[in-house]
Structure formats: structure tokens, C-alpha cells
Amino acid sequence: MHLYSVLQPVVKLLITLIWRPTVSGLQHVPSSGRMIMACNHVSAFETYFVPCMIPREIHWLGKDALFKGKGAFGKCFAWLMRSVNVIPVDRSGDGGATAALSAGIAVLEGEHALGVFPEGTRSPDGHMYRGKTGAVRLALATGAPILPVATLGAFEAQRSRKAIVPKLGAKLHTQIGPTIDMGAELAKLRGADGSDHSASRVELQTLTRILMDAIREMSGQNYVDEYAFEVKKRLKGARGEAKNRA
């Protein structure tokens, strides 16, 4: 059962009544066709908050562990995820990135909108971290424009790291920027070269930085040139050492 079109207006109404969020830049959202929505990621509730601000159905790639819960609750949760356009992807092992890329291409070739968080995981401290190249790879493979989106106030609105709803009275704003044509950006990088070979690793990283800069200019975050998952791993290790010393 497809529930996205049913639940989205209901959730949006509740969000509007309780938190009164604002949004700007809606004129940049393509009304139809393939599109990649790339957003900064500082809170757990962005996964439903941001889509309610975007007048398009958004598809998401989710780790397949979300669909493997045991018992009645696990099965109901998996059914709910599928009904709101979350697609299970096995991201474990060496083939995880390839599986996610293939699933994303399938969504986009169906002329749908795909939502991604280029940082890969939530920011541990509200800063913006280095983006992964997946969004750019998808854009170059399908010709889909990337819609940069920034959430403001979401990190401050967290009641705790595990909270899935923001604080009451939080000021939340979604800023949407003009779409980015990564094919055109790649052509600019190459200049007179004009070659049509696949983008190199350096080119993918440069294009990803262009995307992250576009989001950061709207969010106002400080940029840290490091992957967020590496920072989280280091912080977890430090906490473990502190606990052992205690």
C-alpha cells in the first residue's frame, strides 16, 4: 500500500500547527521528472520534516537492517517504511556502495525524486562535514539535477541525540537553493579539454565540494574537511577510554 501521498499532508499539517516552520526557495523545486534532493543532516527528524516542506514525493535509500526487525512490530515497521518510499539497500561489504548506486539510478530513471544526505550520517556537533560522492555519481549517471537544501535550527531543536521530534517552540527553517547541473559543472572543470570520459576521483570530490558549499552557504554552518563517521568513531573511542579510566 502506498501511503506517502496520504501521510505527507497529515504530517505537514501537524508540523505546521505545532512548530510553524518556514520554507523559502520553493520556486527552485522542479515540478516533475528526476531530481536529487541533497540536504545537510544535523537531526533525526529531518528525514520527515524536510520532505513535508518539499512539494514532491521523495524516495529514500534505507539500510536493509531497518526492514529486518523481528516480531509484529518489526514487520509493521518494514511495511511502513516501504509504503512511504524507503527502499531497502544492503550497504554491507564491498558491494554496498554499488548496490546503493544501482537502487538510486532505478529511482531516478523512473522519473522520481530521490532524497540523500551527502554527509552520510548526522553531524555530531552541528558542523558540516565532508560530503560523499554518491549524489554526484547519481547525477552524472542519470542527468538528474541536484536540488541543494539546508535546514536551519534543527540541531538546536534536538532534545537529545535520540529524539525524533524537535523541541516545542523551536524555530525551524528550510532553505532551498537553485538546482545544480553536475554535467555542466564537470564541463566547466575540464574547460577546453572537452573530454567525455568518466569523472575521475578528484573531479568527483571537487564536484561534491561544490554541492556542499552550496548547502553550507544557505545553512551558515562551519565546514570541517573530514568525514562525519570518522569523527563519530574517534569520539566513541575517546568516550570508551574515559569510561575505562573511570
Coordinates of N, CA and C in Angstrom, one line a residue:
M1 N 0.8 -1.2 0.0 CA 0.0 0.0 0.0 C 0.9 1.2 0.0
H2 N 0.5 2.2 -0.9 CA 1.3 3.4 -1.0 C 0.7 4.5 -0.1
L3 N 1.4 4.9 1.0 CA 0.8 5.8 2.0 C 1.4 7.2 1.9
Y4 N 2.5 7.4 1.1 CA 3.2 8.7 1.1 C 2.2 9.9 0.9
S5 N 1.4 9.8 -0.2 CA 0.5 10.8 -0.6 C -0.6 11.1 0.5
V6 N -0.8 10.0 1.3 CA -1.8 10.2 2.3 C -1.3 10.8 3.6
L7 N -0.1 10.3 4.0 CA 0.5 10.7 5.3 C 1.2 12.1 5.2
Q8 N 1.8 12.4 4.0 CA 2.5 13.6 3.9 C 1.7 14.9 4.2
P9 N 0.5 15.1 3.7 CA -0.3 16.3 4.1 C -0.7 16.2 5.6
V10 N -0.9 15.0 6.1 CA -1.3 14.9 7.5 C -0.2 15.3 8.4
V11 N 1.0 14.8 8.1 CA 2.2 15.1 8.9 C 2.6 16.6 8.8
K12 N 2.4 17.1 7.6 CA 2.7 18.5 7.3 C 1.8 19.4 8.1
L13 N 0.5 19.0 8.2 CA -0.4 19.8 9.0 C -0.1 19.8 10.4
L14 N 0.3 18.7 11.0 CA 0.7 18.6 12.4 C 1.9 19.4 12.7
I15 N 2.9 19.3 11.8 CA 4.1 20.0 11.9 C 3.9 21.5 11.9
T16 N 3.0 22.0 11.0 CA 2.7 23.4 10.8 C 2.0 23.9 12.1
L17 N 1.0 23.1 12.6 CA 0.3 23.6 13.8 C 1.1 23.7 15.0
I18 N 2.1 22.7 15.2 CA 2.9 22.7 16.4 C 4.1 23.5 16.4
W19 N 4.9 23.5 15.2 CA 6.2 24.1 15.2 C 6.2 25.4 14.3
R20 N 5.2 25.5 13.4 CA 5.1 26.6 12.5 C 6.5 26.9 11.7
P21 N 7.0 25.8 11.1 CA 8.3 26.0 10.3 C 8.1 26.9 9.1
T22 N 9.2 27.4 8.6 CA 9.1 28.3 7.4 C 10.0 27.6 6.3
V23 N 9.7 28.0 5.1 CA 10.4 27.5 4.0 C 10.6 28.6 2.9
S24 N 11.7 28.6 2.2 CA 11.9 29.6 1.2 C 12.6 28.9 0.0
G25 N 12.4 29.4 -1.2 CA 13.1 28.8 -2.4 C 12.3 27.7 -3.1
L26 N 11.0 27.6 -2.8 CA 10.2 26.6 -3.4 C 10.1 26.7 -4.9
Q27 N 10.4 27.9 -5.4 CA 10.4 28.1 -6.9 C 11.5 27.3 -7.6
H28 N 12.5 26.8 -6.8 CA 13.6 26.1 -7.4 C 13.3 24.6 -7.6
V29 N 12.2 24.1 -7.0 CA 11.9 22.7 -7.0 C 11.2 22.3 -8.3
P30 N 11.9 21.5 -9.1 CA 11.2 21.0 -10.4 C 9.9 20.4 -10.1
S31 N 8.9 20.7 -10.9 CA 7.6 20.2 -10.6 C 7.4 18.7 -11.0
S32 N 8.3 18.2 -11.8 CA 8.2 16.8 -12.2 C 9.6 16.3 -12.7
G33 N 9.7 15.0 -13.0 CA 10.9 14.5 -13.5 C 11.9 14.1 -12.5
R34 N 13.0 13.5 -12.9 CA 14.0 13.0 -12.0 C 14.7 14.2 -11.3
M35 N 15.0 14.0 -10.0 CA 15.6 15.1 -9.2 C 16.3 14.4 -8.0
I36 N 17.4 15.0 -7.6 CA 18.1 14.5 -6.4 C 18.1 15.7 -5.4
M37 N 17.4 15.4 -4.2 CA 17.4 16.4 -3.2 C 18.5 16.1 -2.2
A38 N 19.5 17.0 -2.1 CA 20.6 16.8 -1.2 C 20.6 17.8 0.0
C39 N 20.6 17.3 1.2 CA 20.3 18.1 2.4 C 21.4 17.9 3.4
N40 N 21.7 18.9 4.2 CA 22.6 18.7 5.4 C 21.8 17.9 6.4
H41 N 22.6 17.3 7.3 CA 22.0 16.3 8.2 C 22.5 16.6 9.7
V42 N 21.7 17.2 10.5 CA 22.1 17.5 11.8 C 21.1 17.0 12.9
S43 N 20.0 16.4 12.4 CA 19.0 15.9 13.4 C 18.3 14.7 12.9
A44 N 17.7 13.9 13.8 CA 16.9 12.7 13.3 C 15.6 13.0 12.6
F45 N 15.0 14.1 13.0 CA 13.7 14.4 12.4 C 13.7 15.1 11.0
E46 N 14.9 15.3 10.5 CA 15.0 15.9 9.1 C 14.4 14.9 8.1
T47 N 14.5 13.6 8.4 CA 14.0 12.6 7.4 C 12.5 12.7 7.1
Y48 N 11.7 13.3 8.0 CA 10.3 13.5 7.7 C 10.0 15.0 7.7
F49 N 10.8 15.8 8.4 CA 10.5 17.3 8.4 C 10.7 17.9 7.0
V50 N 11.9 17.6 6.4 CA 12.2 18.2 5.2 C 11.3 17.8 4.0
P51 N 11.0 16.5 3.9 CA 10.0 16.1 2.8 C 8.7 16.8 2.9
C52 N 8.3 17.1 4.1 CA 7.0 17.8 4.3 C 7.0 19.2 3.7
M53 N 8.2 19.8 3.6 CA 8.4 21.1 3.1 C 8.6 21.1 1.6
I54 N 8.8 20.0 1.0 CA 9.1 19.8 -0.5 C 7.8 19.3 -1.2
P55 N 7.3 20.1 -2.1 CA 6.1 19.6 -2.8 C 6.3 18.6 -3.9
R56 N 7.0 17.5 -3.5 CA 7.3 16.4 -4.4 C 7.3 15.1 -3.5
E57 N 7.0 14.0 -4.0 CA 7.2 12.8 -3.3 C 8.7 12.4 -3.4
I58 N 9.3 12.2 -2.2 CA 10.7 11.9 -2.1 C 10.9 10.4 -1.8
H59 N 11.8 9.8 -2.6 CA 12.2 8.4 -2.3 C 13.5 8.4 -1.6
W60 N 13.7 7.5 -0.6 CA 14.9 7.4 0.2 C 15.5 6.0 0.1
L61 N 16.8 5.9 0.2 CA 17.5 4.7 0.3 C 17.8 4.4 1.7
G62 N 17.3 3.3 2.3 CA 17.5 3.0 3.7 C 18.3 1.7 3.8
K63 N 19.1 1.6 4.9 CA 19.8 0.3 5.1 C 18.8 -0.8 5.4
D64 N 19.2 -2.0 4.8 CA 18.2 -3.1 4.9 C 18.0 -3.6 6.3
A65 N 18.8 -3.2 7.3 CA 18.6 -3.6 8.7 C 17.3 -3.0 9.2
L66 N 16.8 -1.9 8.6 CA 15.6 -1.3 9.1 C 14.4 -2.2 8.8
F67 N 14.6 -3.1 7.8 CA 13.5 -4.0 7.3 C 13.5 -5.4 7.9
K68 N 14.5 -5.6 8.8 CA 14.7 -7.0 9.3 C 14.3 -7.1 10.8
G69 N 13.5 -6.2 11.3 CA 13.0 -6.3 12.7 C 12.2 -7.5 12.9
K70 N 12.3 -8.1 14.1 CA 11.6 -9.3 14.4 C 10.3 -9.0 15.1
G71 N 9.4 -10.0 15.0 CA 8.1 -9.9 15.6 C 7.1 -9.0 14.8
A72 N 5.9 -8.8 15.4 CA 4.9 -8.0 14.7 C 5.3 -6.5 14.5
F73 N 6.0 -6.0 15.5 CA 6.4 -4.6 15.4 C 7.4 -4.4 14.2
G74 N 8.4 -5.3 14.1 CA 9.4 -5.3 13.1 C 8.8 -5.4 11.7
K75 N 7.8 -6.3 11.5 CA 7.1 -6.4 10.3 C 6.3 -5.2 9.9
C76 N 5.6 -4.6 10.9 CA 4.8 -3.4 10.7 C 5.7 -2.2 10.3
F77 N 6.9 -2.1 11.0 CA 7.8 -1.1 10.7 C 8.3 -1.2 9.3
A78 N 8.7 -2.4 8.9 CA 9.2 -2.6 7.5 C 8.1 -2.3 6.5
W79 N 6.9 -2.7 6.7 CA 5.8 -2.3 5.8 C 5.6 -0.8 5.7
L80 N 5.7 -0.1 6.9 CA 5.5 1.3 6.9 C 6.6 2.0 6.1
M81 N 7.9 1.5 6.2 CA 9.0 2.1 5.5 C 8.8 2.0 4.0
R82 N 8.4 0.8 3.6 CA 8.2 0.6 2.1 C 7.0 1.5 1.6
S83 N 6.0 1.7 2.4 CA 4.8 2.4 2.0 C 5.0 3.9 1.9
V84 N 6.2 4.4 2.5 CA 6.5 5.8 2.4 C 7.8 6.0 1.6
N85 N 8.0 5.1 0.6 CA 9.1 5.3 -0.4 C 10.5 5.1 0.1
V86 N 10.7 4.3 1.2 CA 12.0 4.0 1.7 C 12.4 2.6 1.0
I87 N 13.5 2.6 0.4 CA 13.9 1.4 -0.4 C 15.1 0.7 0.4
P88 N 14.9 -0.6 0.7 CA 16.0 -1.3 1.4 C 17.2 -1.6 0.5
V89 N 18.4 -1.2 1.1 CA 19.6 -1.5 0.3 C 20.6 -2.1 1.3
D90 N 21.2 -3.2 0.8 CA 22.3 -3.9 1.6 C 23.6 -3.1 1.4
R91 N 24.0 -2.3 2.4 CA 25.2 -1.5 2.3 C 26.4 -2.1 2.9
S92 N 26.2 -3.3 3.4 CA 27.4 -4.0 4.0 C 28.3 -4.6 2.9
G93 N 29.6 -4.8 3.3 CA 30.5 -5.4 2.4 C 31.0 -4.4 1.3
D94 N 31.8 -4.9 0.5 CA 32.5 -4.1 -0.6 C 31.4 -3.7 -1.6
G95 N 30.3 -4.4 -1.8 CA 29.4 -4.1 -2.8 C 28.3 -3.1 -2.3
G96 N 28.4 -2.6 -1.1 CA 27.3 -1.8 -0.5 C 27.1 -0.5 -1.3
A97 N 28.2 0.2 -1.7 CA 28.1 1.4 -2.4 C 27.5 1.2 -3.8
T98 N 27.9 0.1 -4.4 CA 27.4 -0.2 -5.8 C 25.9 -0.5 -5.7
A99 N 25.5 -1.2 -4.7 CA 24.1 -1.5 -4.5 C 23.2 -0.3 -4.3
A100 N 23.7 0.7 -3.5 CA 23.0 1.9 -3.3 C 23.0 2.7 -4.5
L101 N 24.1 2.7 -5.3 CA 24.1 3.5 -6.6 C 23.1 2.9 -7.6
S102 N 23.0 1.6 -7.7 CA 22.1 1.0 -8.6 C 20.6 1.2 -8.2
A103 N 20.4 1.2 -6.9 CA 19.0 1.5 -6.4 C 18.6 2.9 -6.7
G104 N 19.6 3.8 -6.5 CA 19.3 5.2 -6.7 C 19.0 5.5 -8.2
I105 N 19.8 4.9 -9.1 CA 19.6 5.1 -10.5 C 18.3 4.6 -10.9
A106 N 17.8 3.5 -10.4 CA 16.5 2.9 -10.7 C 15.4 3.9 -10.3
V107 N 15.5 4.5 -9.2 CA 14.5 5.5 -8.7 C 14.5 6.7 -9.7
L108 N 15.7 7.2 -10.1 CA 15.7 8.4 -10.9 C 15.3 8.1 -12.3
E109 N 15.6 6.9 -12.8 CA 15.2 6.6 -14.2 C 13.7 6.4 -14.3
G110 N 13.1 6.2 -13.1 CA 11.6 6.1 -13.1 C 11.0 7.5 -13.0
E111 N 11.9 8.6 -13.2 CA 11.4 10.0 -13.2 C 10.9 10.4 -11.8
H112 N 11.5 9.8 -10.7 CA 11.1 10.2 -9.4 C 12.2 11.1 -8.7
A113 N 11.9 11.6 -7.5 CA 12.8 12.4 -6.8 C 13.4 11.6 -5.7
L114 N 14.7 11.7 -5.6 CA 15.5 10.9 -4.6 C 16.1 11.8 -3.6
G115 N 15.9 11.5 -2.3 CA 16.5 12.3 -1.2 C 17.8 11.6 -0.7
V116 N 18.8 12.5 -0.5 CA 20.1 12.0 0.0 C 20.6 12.9 1.1
F117 N 21.4 12.4 2.0 CA 22.2 13.2 2.9 C 23.7 13.0 2.5
P118 N 24.3 13.9 1.8 CA 25.6 13.7 1.3 C 26.7 13.4 2.4
E119 N 26.5 13.9 3.6 CA 27.4 13.6 4.7 C 27.4 12.1 5.1
G120 N 26.3 11.4 4.8 CA 26.2 10.0 5.1 C 25.7 9.7 6.5
T121 N 25.9 10.6 7.4 CA 25.4 10.4 8.8 C 25.2 11.7 9.4
R122 N 24.5 11.7 10.6 CA 24.3 13.0 11.2 C 25.5 13.7 11.8
S123 N 25.6 15.0 11.7 CA 26.7 15.7 12.3 C 26.6 15.5 13.8
P124 N 27.8 15.3 14.4 CA 27.8 15.1 15.9 C 27.8 16.4 16.7
D125 N 28.0 17.5 16.0 CA 28.2 18.8 16.7 C 27.6 20.0 16.0
G126 N 26.8 19.7 14.9 CA 26.2 20.8 14.2 C 27.0 21.4 13.1
H127 N 28.3 21.0 13.0 CA 29.1 21.5 11.9 C 28.8 20.7 10.6
M128 N 29.2 21.2 9.5 CA 29.0 20.4 8.2 C 30.3 19.7 7.9
Y129 N 30.2 18.4 7.6 CA 31.3 17.6 7.3 C 31.4 17.2 5.8
R130 N 32.6 16.7 5.4 CA 32.9 16.4 4.0 C 31.8 15.5 3.4
G131 N 31.3 15.8 2.2 CA 30.3 15.0 1.6 C 30.9 13.8 0.8
K132 N 30.1 12.7 0.8 CA 30.5 11.6 0.0 C 30.1 11.9 -1.5
T133 N 30.7 11.1 -2.4 CA 30.5 11.4 -3.8 C 29.2 10.8 -4.4
G134 N 28.4 10.0 -3.6 CA 27.3 9.3 -4.2 C 26.3 10.2 -5.0
A135 N 25.9 11.3 -4.4 CA 25.0 12.2 -5.1 C 25.4 12.7 -6.4
V136 N 26.7 13.0 -6.5 CA 27.3 13.5 -7.8 C 27.4 12.3 -8.8
R137 N 27.7 11.1 -8.3 CA 27.8 10.0 -9.2 C 26.4 9.7 -9.8
L138 N 25.4 9.8 -9.0 CA 24.0 9.6 -9.4 C 23.6 10.6 -10.4
A139 N 23.9 11.9 -10.2 CA 23.6 13.0 -11.1 C 24.2 12.8 -12.4
L140 N 25.5 12.4 -12.4 CA 26.2 12.3 -13.7 C 25.7 11.0 -14.5
A141 N 25.3 10.0 -13.7 CA 24.9 8.8 -14.4 C 23.5 8.9 -15.0
T142 N 22.7 9.8 -14.4 CA 21.3 9.9 -14.9 C 20.9 11.3 -15.5
G143 N 21.8 12.3 -15.3 CA 21.4 13.6 -15.8 C 20.5 14.3 -14.9
A144 N 20.2 13.8 -13.7 CA 19.3 14.4 -12.8 C 19.9 15.6 -12.1
P145 N 19.2 16.7 -12.1 CA 19.7 17.9 -11.4 C 19.7 17.7 -9.9
I146 N 20.6 18.3 -9.2 CA 20.7 18.2 -7.7 C 20.1 19.5 -7.1
L147 N 19.1 19.3 -6.2 CA 18.5 20.4 -5.5 C 19.1 20.5 -4.1
P148 N 19.9 21.5 -3.9 CA 20.5 21.7 -2.6 C 19.5 22.3 -1.6
V149 N 19.5 21.6 -0.4 CA 18.5 22.0 0.7 C 19.3 22.1 2.0
A150 N 19.0 23.2 2.7 CA 19.6 23.4 4.1 C 18.5 23.5 5.1
T151 N 18.7 22.9 6.2 CA 17.8 23.0 7.4 C 18.5 23.9 8.4
L152 N 17.8 24.9 8.9 CA 18.3 25.8 9.9 C 17.5 25.6 11.2
G153 N 18.3 25.5 12.3 CA 17.6 25.4 13.6 C 17.4 24.0 14.1
A154 N 17.6 23.0 13.2 CA 17.3 21.6 13.5 C 18.2 21.1 14.6
F155 N 19.5 21.4 14.6 CA 20.4 20.9 15.6 C 20.1 21.5 16.9
E156 N 19.8 22.8 17.0 CA 19.4 23.4 18.3 C 18.1 22.9 18.8
A157 N 17.3 22.4 17.9 CA 15.9 21.9 18.3 C 15.9 20.5 18.9
Q158 N 17.1 19.8 18.9 CA 17.1 18.4 19.4 C 17.0 18.4 20.9
R159 N 16.1 17.6 21.4 CA 16.0 17.4 22.8 C 17.1 16.5 23.4
S160 N 17.5 15.6 22.5 CA 18.6 14.6 22.8 C 19.0 14.0 21.5
R161 N 20.1 13.3 21.5 CA 20.6 12.7 20.2 C 19.6 11.7 19.7
K162 N 18.8 11.1 20.6 CA 17.9 10.0 20.1 C 16.5 10.6 19.9
A163 N 16.3 11.8 20.2 CA 14.9 12.4 20.0 C 14.5 12.4 18.5
I164 N 13.3 12.1 18.2 CA 12.8 12.1 16.8 C 11.9 13.2 16.6
V165 N 11.6 14.0 17.6 CA 10.7 15.2 17.4 C 11.5 16.4 18.0
P166 N 11.4 17.6 17.4 CA 12.1 18.8 17.9 C 11.4 19.4 19.2
K167 N 12.2 20.2 19.8 CA 11.6 20.9 21.0 C 10.4 21.8 20.6
L168 N 9.5 21.9 21.5 CA 8.4 22.8 21.3 C 8.9 24.3 21.2
G169 N 8.4 25.1 20.3 CA 8.8 26.4 20.2 C 10.1 26.6 19.4
A170 N 10.6 25.5 18.8 CA 11.9 25.6 18.0 C 11.6 26.4 16.8
K171 N 12.6 27.2 16.3 CA 12.5 27.9 15.1 C 13.2 27.1 14.0
L172 N 12.4 26.6 13.1 CA 12.9 25.7 12.0 C 12.6 26.3 10.7
H173 N 13.7 26.3 9.9 CA 13.5 26.9 8.5 C 14.2 26.0 7.5
T174 N 13.6 25.8 6.4 CA 14.1 25.0 5.3 C 14.4 26.0 4.1
Q175 N 15.7 26.0 3.7 CA 16.1 26.9 2.6 C 16.4 26.0 1.4
I176 N 15.8 26.3 0.3 CA 16.0 25.6 -1.0 C 16.8 26.5 -2.0
G177 N 17.8 25.9 -2.5 CA 18.6 26.7 -3.5 C 18.3 26.3 -4.9
P178 N 18.9 27.0 -5.9 CA 18.7 26.6 -7.3 C 19.4 25.2 -7.6
T179 N 18.8 24.5 -8.5 CA 19.3 23.2 -8.9 C 20.7 23.3 -9.5
I180 N 21.5 22.3 -9.3 CA 22.9 22.3 -9.9 C 22.9 21.2 -10.9
D181 N 23.4 21.5 -12.1 CA 23.6 20.6 -13.2 C 25.1 20.1 -13.1
M182 N 25.3 18.9 -12.6 CA 26.6 18.4 -12.4 C 27.4 18.1 -13.7
G183 N 26.6 17.8 -14.8 CA 27.2 17.6 -16.1 C 27.8 18.9 -16.6
A184 N 27.1 20.0 -16.4 CA 27.6 21.4 -16.8 C 28.8 21.8 -15.9
E185 N 28.7 21.4 -14.6 CA 29.8 21.8 -13.7 C 31.1 21.0 -14.0
L186 N 30.9 19.7 -14.4 CA 32.1 18.9 -14.9 C 32.7 19.5 -16.1
A187 N 31.9 20.0 -17.0 CA 32.4 20.6 -18.3 C 33.2 21.8 -18.0
K188 N 32.7 22.6 -17.0 CA 33.5 23.8 -16.6 C 34.9 23.4 -16.0
L189 N 34.9 22.3 -15.2 CA 36.2 21.9 -14.6 C 37.2 21.5 -15.7
R190 N 36.7 20.9 -16.8 CA 37.5 20.4 -17.8 C 37.9 21.5 -18.8
G191 N 37.1 22.5 -18.9 CA 37.4 23.6 -19.8 C 37.6 23.2 -21.2
A192 N 38.7 23.7 -21.8 CA 39.0 23.4 -23.2 C 39.2 21.9 -23.5
D193 N 39.5 21.2 -22.5 CA 39.7 19.7 -22.7 C 38.6 19.1 -23.4
G194 N 37.4 19.3 -22.9 CA 36.1 18.9 -23.5 C 36.0 17.4 -23.6
S195 N 36.8 16.6 -22.9 CA 36.7 15.1 -23.0 C 35.4 14.6 -22.4
D196 N 35.0 13.4 -22.8 CA 33.7 12.9 -22.3 C 33.9 11.6 -21.5
H197 N 35.2 11.4 -21.0 CA 35.4 10.2 -20.2 C 34.8 10.3 -18.8
S198 N 34.7 9.2 -18.1 CA 34.0 9.2 -16.8 C 34.8 10.1 -15.9
A199 N 34.1 10.7 -14.9 CA 34.7 11.6 -14.0 C 35.7 10.9 -13.1
S200 N 36.9 11.5 -12.9 CA 37.9 10.9 -12.1 C 37.5 11.1 -10.6
R201 N 38.3 10.4 -9.7 CA 38.0 10.6 -8.3 C 38.2 12.0 -7.8
V202 N 39.2 12.7 -8.4 CA 39.5 14.1 -8.0 C 38.3 15.0 -8.5
E203 N 37.8 14.7 -9.7 CA 36.7 15.5 -10.2 C 35.4 15.3 -9.4
L204 N 35.2 14.0 -9.0 CA 34.0 13.7 -8.2 C 34.1 14.4 -6.8
Q205 N 35.3 14.5 -6.3 CA 35.4 15.1 -5.0 C 35.3 16.6 -5.1
T206 N 35.8 17.2 -6.2 CA 35.6 18.6 -6.4 C 34.2 19.0 -6.7
L207 N 33.4 18.2 -7.4 CA 32.0 18.5 -7.7 C 31.2 18.3 -6.4
T208 N 31.6 17.4 -5.5 CA 30.9 17.2 -4.3 C 31.2 18.4 -3.3
R209 N 32.3 18.9 -3.4 CA 32.6 20.1 -2.6 C 31.8 21.3 -3.1
I210 N 31.6 21.4 -4.4 CA 30.7 22.4 -5.0 C 29.3 22.3 -4.4
L211 N 28.8 21.1 -4.3 CA 27.5 20.8 -3.8 C 27.4 21.2 -2.3
M212 N 28.4 20.7 -1.5 CA 28.4 21.0 -0.1 C 28.6 22.5 0.2
D213 N 29.3 23.2 -0.6 CA 29.4 24.7 -0.5 C 28.1 25.4 -0.7
A214 N 27.3 24.9 -1.7 CA 26.0 25.4 -2.0 C 25.1 25.3 -0.8
I215 N 25.1 24.1 -0.1 CA 24.3 23.9 1.0 C 24.8 24.7 2.2
R216 N 26.1 24.7 2.4 CA 26.7 25.5 3.5 C 26.4 27.0 3.5
E217 N 26.4 27.5 2.3 CA 26.1 28.9 2.1 C 24.7 29.3 2.6
M218 N 23.8 28.3 2.5 CA 22.4 28.5 3.0 C 22.3 28.2 4.5
S219 N 23.0 27.2 4.9 CA 22.9 26.8 6.3 C 23.7 27.6 7.3
G220 N 24.8 28.2 6.8 CA 25.7 29.0 7.7 C 26.5 28.2 8.6
Q221 N 26.6 26.9 8.3 CA 27.4 26.0 9.2 C 28.9 26.2 8.9
N222 N 29.7 25.9 10.0 CA 31.2 25.8 9.8 C 31.5 24.5 9.1
Y223 N 32.4 24.5 8.1 CA 32.8 23.3 7.4 C 34.0 22.7 8.0
V224 N 33.9 21.4 8.1 CA 35.1 20.6 8.6 C 35.4 19.6 7.5
D225 N 36.6 19.6 7.0 CA 37.1 18.8 5.9 C 37.4 17.4 6.4
E226 N 36.5 16.7 6.9 CA 36.6 15.3 7.4 C 35.3 14.7 7.4
Y227 N 35.3 13.3 7.2 CA 34.0 12.6 7.2 C 33.4 12.5 8.6
A228 N 32.1 12.7 8.7 CA 31.4 12.7 10.0 C 31.6 11.4 10.7
F229 N 31.5 10.3 9.9 CA 31.6 9.0 10.5 C 32.9 8.7 11.2
E230 N 34.0 9.3 10.6 CA 35.3 9.2 11.2 C 35.4 10.0 12.6
V231 N 34.7 11.1 12.6 CA 34.7 11.9 13.8 C 33.9 11.2 14.9
K232 N 32.8 10.6 14.5 CA 32.0 9.9 15.5 C 32.7 8.7 16.0
K233 N 33.5 8.0 15.1 CA 34.3 6.8 15.6 C 35.3 7.3 16.6
R234 N 36.0 8.4 16.3 CA 37.0 8.9 17.2 C 36.4 9.3 18.6
L235 N 35.2 10.0 18.5 CA 34.6 10.4 19.8 C 34.1 9.2 20.6
K236 N 33.6 8.2 19.9 CA 33.2 7.0 20.6 C 34.4 6.3 21.3
G237 N 35.5 6.3 20.6 CA 36.7 5.7 21.2 C 37.2 6.4 22.4
A238 N 37.1 7.8 22.3 CA 37.5 8.6 23.4 C 36.6 8.4 24.6
R239 N 35.3 8.3 24.4 CA 34.4 8.1 25.5 C 34.6 6.7 26.1
G240 N 35.0 5.7 25.3 CA 35.3 4.4 25.8 C 36.5 4.4 26.7
E241 N 37.5 5.1 26.3 CA 38.8 5.2 27.1 C 38.5 5.9 28.4
A242 N 37.7 7.0 28.3 CA 37.4 7.8 29.5 C 36.6 6.9 30.5
K243 N 35.7 6.1 30.0 CA 34.9 5.2 30.8 C 35.8 4.1 31.5
N244 N 36.8 3.6 30.7 CA 37.7 2.6 31.3 C 38.6 3.2 32.4
R245 N 39.0 4.4 32.2 CA 39.8 5.1 33.2 C 39.1 5.3 34.5
A246 N 37.8 5.6 34.3 CA 36.9 5.9 35.5 C 36.7 4.6 36.3

